[in-house]
mmCIF file of C-alpha atoms and ligand atoms in Angstrom:
data_model
loop_
_atom_site.group_PDB
_atom_site.id
_atom_site.type_symbol
_atom_site.label_atom_id
_atom_site.label_comp_id
_atom_site.label_asym_id
_atom_site.label_seq_id
_atom_site.Cartn_x
_atom_site.Cartn_y
_atom_site.Cartn_z
ATOM 1 C CA MET Q 1 120.405 95.796 122.092
ATOM 2 C CA SER Q 2 121.050 99.657 122.960
ATOM 3 C CA ALA Q 3 118.748 102.588 122.465
ATOM 4 C CA ALA Q 4 121.407 105.124 120.372
ATOM 5 C CA SER Q 5 119.310 107.743 119.922
ATOM 6 C CA THR Q 6 115.070 108.377 120.529
ATOM 7 C CA SER Q 7 114.854 110.702 117.600
ATOM 8 C CA VAL Q 8 114.081 109.439 114.962
ATOM 9 C CA SER Q 9 114.192 111.604 111.397
ATOM 10 C CA THR Q 10 111.275 111.626 109.122
ATOM 11 C CA THR Q 11 113.454 110.663 105.822
ATOM 12 C CA VAL Q 12 113.990 107.548 107.222
ATOM 13 C CA LEU Q 13 111.097 106.642 108.102
ATOM 14 C CA LYS Q 14 109.983 107.381 104.745
ATOM 15 C CA SER Q 15 112.611 105.099 103.177
ATOM 16 C CA VAL Q 16 110.597 102.434 105.338
ATOM 17 C CA PRO Q 17 108.000 100.579 102.619
ATOM 18 C CA MET Q 18 106.155 100.454 105.092
ATOM 19 C CA PHE Q 19 105.574 104.139 106.305
ATOM 20 C CA GLY Q 20 106.034 104.722 102.027
ATOM 21 C CA THR Q 21 102.294 106.404 101.597
ATOM 22 C CA PHE Q 22 102.473 108.784 104.911
ATOM 23 C CA PRO Q 23 102.180 112.272 105.105
ATOM 24 C CA ASP Q 24 104.430 114.123 106.622
ATOM 25 C CA GLU Q 25 102.197 115.843 109.334
ATOM 26 C CA GLN Q 26 101.698 112.149 110.168
ATOM 27 C CA LEU Q 27 105.561 111.058 109.957
ATOM 28 C CA ARG Q 28 106.349 113.688 112.231
ATOM 29 C CA ALA Q 29 104.258 112.600 114.676
ATOM 30 C CA LEU Q 30 104.836 108.872 114.209
ATOM 31 C CA ALA Q 31 109.093 110.038 114.616
ATOM 32 C CA THR Q 32 108.450 111.153 117.983
ATOM 33 C CA MET Q 33 107.338 107.739 118.680
ATOM 34 C CA VAL Q 34 109.963 106.271 117.455
ATOM 35 C CA THR Q 35 113.132 104.668 119.024
ATOM 36 C CA ARG Q 36 116.157 103.414 117.279
ATOM 37 C CA ARG Q 37 118.250 100.929 118.940
ATOM 38 C CA ASN Q 38 122.174 99.251 117.689
ATOM 39 C CA ALA Q 39 121.841 95.501 118.151
ATOM 40 C CA THR Q 40 125.106 93.256 118.139
ATOM 41 C CA ARG Q 41 125.324 89.958 116.407
ATOM 42 C CA GLY Q 42 123.660 87.543 118.739
ATOM 43 C CA THR Q 43 121.394 89.728 120.332
ATOM 44 C CA ALA Q 44 118.205 87.918 121.638
ATOM 45 C CA ILE Q 45 115.586 90.917 120.419
ATOM 46 C CA MET Q 46 112.859 89.214 121.504
ATOM 47 C CA HIS Q 47 112.108 85.366 122.987
ATOM 48 C CA ALA Q 48 109.305 83.286 121.809
ATOM 49 C CA GLY Q 49 107.026 83.728 125.218
ATOM 50 C CA ASP Q 50 107.695 87.010 125.752
ATOM 51 C CA PRO Q 51 105.336 89.185 126.594
ATOM 52 C CA THR Q 52 104.653 91.958 123.146
ATOM 53 C CA ASP Q 53 105.458 95.938 123.830
ATOM 54 C CA SER Q 54 107.041 96.958 120.293
ATOM 55 C CA LEU Q 55 107.259 96.430 117.196
ATOM 56 C CA TYR Q 56 110.282 96.245 115.298
ATOM 57 C CA ILE Q 57 111.649 97.662 111.933
ATOM 58 C CA VAL Q 58 114.848 96.826 110.288
ATOM 59 C CA VAL Q 59 116.938 99.561 109.034
ATOM 60 C CA SER Q 60 119.716 97.347 108.296
ATOM 61 C CA GLY Q 61 121.552 93.965 109.333
ATOM 62 C CA ARG Q 62 120.171 90.375 109.146
ATOM 63 C CA LEU Q 63 117.967 88.746 111.653
ATOM 64 C CA LYS Q 64 116.660 84.910 112.183
ATOM 65 C CA VAL Q 65 113.510 84.092 112.663
ATOM 66 C CA MET Q 66 113.665 81.088 114.733
ATOM 67 C CA MET Q 67 112.230 78.961 117.042
ATOM 68 C CA GLY Q 68 113.693 75.291 119.488
ATOM 69 C CA GLU Q 69 116.175 77.247 120.611
ATOM 70 C CA ALA Q 70 115.590 75.284 124.369
ATOM 71 C CA ASP Q 71 115.891 72.094 123.371
ATOM 72 C CA GLY Q 72 118.889 73.159 120.994
ATOM 73 C CA LYS Q 73 116.801 71.523 117.823
ATOM 74 C CA GLU Q 74 116.532 74.954 116.026
ATOM 75 C CA VAL Q 75 114.512 75.770 113.711
ATOM 76 C CA ILE Q 76 114.876 79.400 111.575
ATOM 77 C CA LEU Q 77 110.889 80.458 110.137
ATOM 78 C CA SER Q 78 112.751 83.483 108.321
ATOM 79 C CA ILE Q 79 115.663 85.617 107.555
ATOM 80 C CA ILE Q 80 114.570 88.992 107.995
ATOM 81 C CA GLY Q 81 117.089 92.275 106.682
ATOM 82 C CA PRO Q 82 116.242 95.538 105.653
ATOM 83 C CA GLY Q 83 113.322 97.611 105.200
ATOM 84 C CA GLU Q 84 110.919 94.743 106.629
ATOM 85 C CA PHE Q 85 109.362 94.495 110.205
ATOM 86 C CA PHE Q 86 109.012 92.153 113.123
ATOM 87 C CA GLY Q 87 107.054 91.444 116.477
ATOM 88 C CA GLU Q 88 103.756 92.911 114.820
ATOM 89 C CA MET Q 89 101.936 89.986 115.680
ATOM 90 C CA GLY Q 90 101.606 89.810 119.683
ATOM 91 C CA LEU Q 91 100.428 93.365 118.809
ATOM 92 C CA ILE Q 92 97.995 92.418 116.874
ATOM 93 C CA ASP Q 93 96.525 89.597 118.850
ATOM 94 C CA ASP Q 94 98.511 90.847 122.177
ATOM 95 C CA SER Q 95 99.232 87.078 122.894
ATOM 96 C CA PRO Q 96 103.268 86.864 123.755
ATOM 97 C CA ARG Q 97 106.157 86.528 120.341
ATOM 98 C CA SER Q 98 104.978 83.725 118.854
ATOM 99 C CA ALA Q 99 109.319 83.373 118.632
ATOM 100 C CA THR Q 100 112.208 83.866 119.132
ATOM 101 C CA VAL Q 101 114.345 86.718 117.129
ATOM 102 C CA ILE Q 102 118.354 87.088 116.543
ATOM 103 C CA ALA Q 103 120.703 89.508 115.083
ATOM 104 C CA ILE Q 104 122.626 87.876 112.666
ATOM 105 C CA GLU Q 105 124.753 90.740 111.942
ATOM 106 C CA PRO Q 106 124.769 94.028 113.823
ATOM 107 C CA CYS Q 107 121.605 96.053 113.896
ATOM 108 C CA GLU Q 108 120.093 98.726 113.342
ATOM 109 C CA LEU Q 109 116.669 98.752 114.214
ATOM 110 C CA LEU Q 110 112.893 100.707 114.885
ATOM 111 C CA ALA Q 111 111.259 100.255 117.651
ATOM 112 C CA VAL Q 112 107.328 101.393 117.758
ATOM 113 C CA HIS Q 113 105.494 100.957 120.727
ATOM 114 C CA LYS Q 114 102.656 98.892 120.944
ATOM 115 C CA ARG Q 115 100.253 102.172 121.444
ATOM 116 C CA ALA Q 116 101.718 104.114 118.586
ATOM 117 C CA PHE Q 117 101.639 100.913 116.584
ATOM 118 C CA LYS Q 118 97.798 100.341 117.199
ATOM 119 C CA LYS Q 119 96.703 103.795 117.080
ATOM 120 C CA CYS Q 120 98.545 104.143 113.765
ATOM 121 C CA LEU Q 121 96.876 101.206 112.079
ATOM 122 C CA ASN Q 122 93.674 103.100 113.310
ATOM 123 C CA GLU Q 123 94.325 106.248 111.392
ATOM 124 C CA ASN Q 124 96.194 104.729 108.245
ATOM 125 C CA LEU Q 125 94.511 102.267 106.048
ATOM 126 C CA ALA Q 126 97.590 101.923 104.101
ATOM 127 C CA LEU Q 127 99.214 101.249 106.632
ATOM 128 C CA ALA Q 128 97.353 98.212 107.689
ATOM 129 C CA MET Q 129 96.670 97.002 104.109
ATOM 130 C CA ALA Q 130 100.854 96.830 104.771
ATOM 131 C CA VAL Q 131 100.965 95.092 107.614
ATOM 132 C CA MET Q 132 98.187 92.627 106.320
ATOM 133 C CA ARG Q 133 100.318 91.997 102.871
ATOM 134 C CA VAL Q 134 102.912 90.657 105.148
ATOM 135 C CA LEU Q 135 101.083 87.877 106.581
ATOM 136 C CA VAL Q 136 99.761 86.904 103.897
ATOM 137 C CA GLN Q 137 103.162 86.897 102.594
ATOM 138 C CA ARG Q 138 104.122 85.180 105.466
ATOM 139 C CA LEU Q 139 101.419 82.422 105.821
ATOM 140 C CA ARG Q 140 102.181 81.427 101.732
ATOM 141 C CA ALA Q 141 105.709 81.388 102.376
ATOM 142 C CA ALA Q 142 104.788 78.708 105.187
ATOM 143 C CA ASP Q 143 101.973 77.118 103.366
ATOM 144 C CA ARG Q 144 105.390 75.994 100.897
ATOM 145 C CA LYS Q 145 106.862 75.109 103.771
ATOM 146 C CA ILE Q 146 105.099 73.029 104.644
ATOM 147 C CA GLY Q 147 104.252 71.152 101.438
ATOM 148 C CA SER Q 148 107.899 71.393 100.381
ATOM 149 C CA LEU Q 149 108.562 69.432 104.522
ATOM 150 C CA ALA Q 150 105.427 66.881 103.944
ATOM 151 C CA MET Q 151 106.909 66.291 100.203
ATOM 152 C CA LEU Q 152 109.479 66.622 98.220
ATOM 153 C CA ASP Q 153 112.757 65.162 99.975
ATOM 154 C CA VAL Q 154 116.223 67.125 100.588
ATOM 155 C CA TYR Q 155 116.788 67.529 97.483
ATOM 156 C CA GLY Q 156 113.899 69.499 97.049
ATOM 157 C CA ARG Q 157 113.977 71.101 100.142
ATOM 158 C CA VAL Q 158 117.404 72.678 98.800
ATOM 159 C CA ALA Q 159 116.317 73.338 95.804
ATOM 160 C CA ARG Q 160 112.886 75.275 96.631
ATOM 161 C CA LEU Q 161 114.986 77.248 99.149
ATOM 162 C CA LEU Q 162 117.999 77.946 97.157
ATOM 163 C CA LEU Q 163 114.564 79.334 94.642
ATOM 164 C CA ASP Q 164 113.421 81.370 97.147
ATOM 165 C CA VAL Q 165 115.772 83.178 98.544
ATOM 166 C CA SER Q 166 117.201 83.729 94.248
ATOM 167 C CA GLU Q 167 116.830 86.841 93.079
ATOM 168 C CA ASN Q 168 116.379 88.203 89.302
ATOM 169 C CA VAL Q 169 119.850 89.318 88.531
ATOM 170 C CA ASN Q 170 120.681 90.360 84.832
ATOM 171 C CA GLY Q 171 118.026 87.728 83.907
ATOM 172 C CA GLU Q 172 119.544 85.404 85.472
ATOM 173 C CA LYS Q 173 118.796 83.522 89.447
ATOM 174 C CA VAL Q 174 120.904 84.612 91.578
ATOM 175 C CA VAL Q 175 121.230 83.790 95.904
ATOM 176 C CA THR Q 176 123.142 86.515 96.654
ATOM 177 C CA ARG Q 177 122.049 86.142 100.447
ATOM 178 C CA ARG Q 178 125.143 84.780 102.540
ATOM 179 C CA LEU Q 179 123.833 81.105 104.153
ATOM 180 C CA THR Q 180 126.007 78.839 105.223
ATOM 181 C CA LYS Q 181 124.971 75.978 105.552
ATOM 182 C CA GLN Q 182 123.842 74.774 109.028
ATOM 183 C CA ASP Q 183 121.069 77.836 108.530
ATOM 184 C CA ILE Q 184 119.934 76.136 105.302
ATOM 185 C CA ALA Q 185 120.164 72.623 108.000
ATOM 186 C CA ARG Q 186 117.995 74.523 109.844
ATOM 187 C CA MET Q 187 115.295 76.263 107.179
ATOM 188 C CA VAL Q 188 115.162 73.384 105.053
ATOM 189 C CA GLY Q 189 114.779 70.443 108.149
ATOM 190 C CA ALA Q 190 117.912 68.548 107.510
ATOM 191 C CA SER Q 191 120.666 67.385 108.971
ATOM 192 C CA ARG Q 192 124.035 69.725 108.116
ATOM 193 C CA GLU Q 193 125.958 66.838 107.003
ATOM 194 C CA MET Q 194 123.261 65.826 104.645
ATOM 195 C CA VAL Q 195 122.353 69.607 102.837
ATOM 196 C CA SER Q 196 126.545 69.281 102.520
ATOM 197 C CA ARG Q 197 126.013 66.365 100.246
ATOM 198 C CA VAL Q 198 123.046 67.863 98.764
ATOM 199 C CA MET Q 199 124.740 70.966 97.501
ATOM 200 C CA LYS Q 200 127.518 69.101 96.444
ATOM 201 C CA ASP Q 201 125.831 66.871 93.956
ATOM 202 C CA LEU Q 202 123.271 69.624 93.219
ATOM 203 C CA GLU Q 203 126.381 71.524 92.149
ATOM 204 C CA THR Q 204 127.585 68.413 90.041
ATOM 205 C CA SER Q 205 124.724 68.180 88.398
ATOM 206 C CA GLY Q 206 124.893 71.028 87.150
ATOM 207 C CA TYR Q 207 121.741 72.831 89.058
ATOM 208 C CA PHE Q 208 123.647 75.148 90.486
ATOM 209 C CA GLU Q 209 127.475 77.264 89.757
ATOM 210 C CA VAL Q 210 128.844 79.094 92.057
ATOM 211 C CA ARG Q 211 130.281 82.138 91.243
ATOM 212 C CA GLY Q 212 132.619 84.124 93.957
ATOM 213 C CA SER Q 213 129.829 83.981 97.131
ATOM 214 C CA THR Q 214 126.564 83.943 95.274
ATOM 215 C CA ILE Q 215 124.829 80.789 93.953
ATOM 216 C CA VAL Q 216 124.253 80.997 90.633
ATOM 217 C CA LEU Q 217 121.115 78.433 90.014
ATOM 218 C CA ARG Q 218 121.281 77.230 86.035
ATOM 219 C CA ASP Q 219 117.697 75.923 84.383
ATOM 220 C CA PRO Q 220 115.499 76.069 88.355
ATOM 221 C CA THR Q 221 112.262 74.579 86.247
ATOM 222 C CA ARG Q 222 114.139 71.307 86.197
ATOM 223 C CA PRO Q 223 113.975 69.400 89.166
ATOM 224 C CA PRO Q 224 116.973 68.277 90.681
ATOM 225 C CA ARG Q 225 118.000 64.604 90.146
HETATM 226 P P1 CMP L 1 105.630 88.042 116.987
HETATM 227 O O1 CMP L 1 104.740 86.822 117.917
HETATM 228 O O2 CMP L 1 105.192 89.123 117.831
HETATM 229 O O3 CMP L 1 107.360 87.951 117.601
HETATM 230 C C1 CMP L 1 107.869 87.263 116.941
HETATM 231 C C2 CMP L 1 108.055 87.997 115.491
HETATM 232 O O4 CMP L 1 108.258 86.603 114.576
HETATM 233 C C3 CMP L 1 106.287 87.870 115.055
HETATM 234 O O5 CMP L 1 105.796 88.306 115.942
HETATM 235 C C4 CMP L 1 106.627 87.676 113.479
HETATM 236 O O6 CMP L 1 107.266 89.063 113.095
HETATM 237 C C5 CMP L 1 107.628 87.213 113.427
HETATM 238 N N1 CMP L 1 107.474 85.533 112.778
HETATM 239 C C6 CMP L 1 106.668 84.333 112.684
HETATM 240 N N2 CMP L 1 106.360 83.938 112.524
HETATM 241 C C7 CMP L 1 107.413 84.282 111.199
HETATM 242 C C8 CMP L 1 107.810 83.671 110.045
HETATM 243 N N3 CMP L 1 107.448 82.212 109.781
HETATM 244 N N4 CMP L 1 108.185 83.723 108.764
HETATM 245 C C9 CMP L 1 108.215 85.318 109.121
HETATM 246 N N5 CMP L 1 108.346 86.124 110.201
HETATM 247 C C10 CMP L 1 108.005 85.344 111.627
#
């Protein structure tokens, strides 16, 4: 990963949702503590077990948060994109990194050092609330995933994942994110071959339709099969 520049404009910081409510004075102070970094596709920004130093905010590009790289059985916990952040857990509880984070596209990141982040948290309740909101959302997503793994078959898990990552576009639920079958397999805990078969069945049965590079969910309330 390369540090492209050490200065970050307050305009860039203001466009980041977690800093959106910061007064100009705090943004100016923060700008002096943030480093801009670029990562090429495939770069590991952190590995599970590493000591913690910084929080990262994604300006552009996407990254996967994953576990299990050492034994070759990769599990994708989440895919993170522009406006989102990662690396906050270790800063909050002073523990080593809980997961590995790898760029799946060229990424532009902002790195906030541990000391600066803790100082900001101390001085800004809105920031502390924004971080807590994201942690709660991640806990909810993790609960849903545990429920899916325990209670749904692969059809149900794939259908639920597609629904979870879909967005409302003109009244339709559309998956615009590029996800390979391998990504989906690693997100639902199944083999790529199984996911290929399930996706084919779900499409044939009319659960979704492929339109160009997007997947349109036809009737997400109807359970698959
Ligand atoms: P940290 O433990 O410091 O380093 C790894 C980061 O991955 C972690 O902080 C979070 O930011 C992120 N992370 C870990 N688990 C999840 C998850 N289930 N969903 C989204 N992000 C996660």
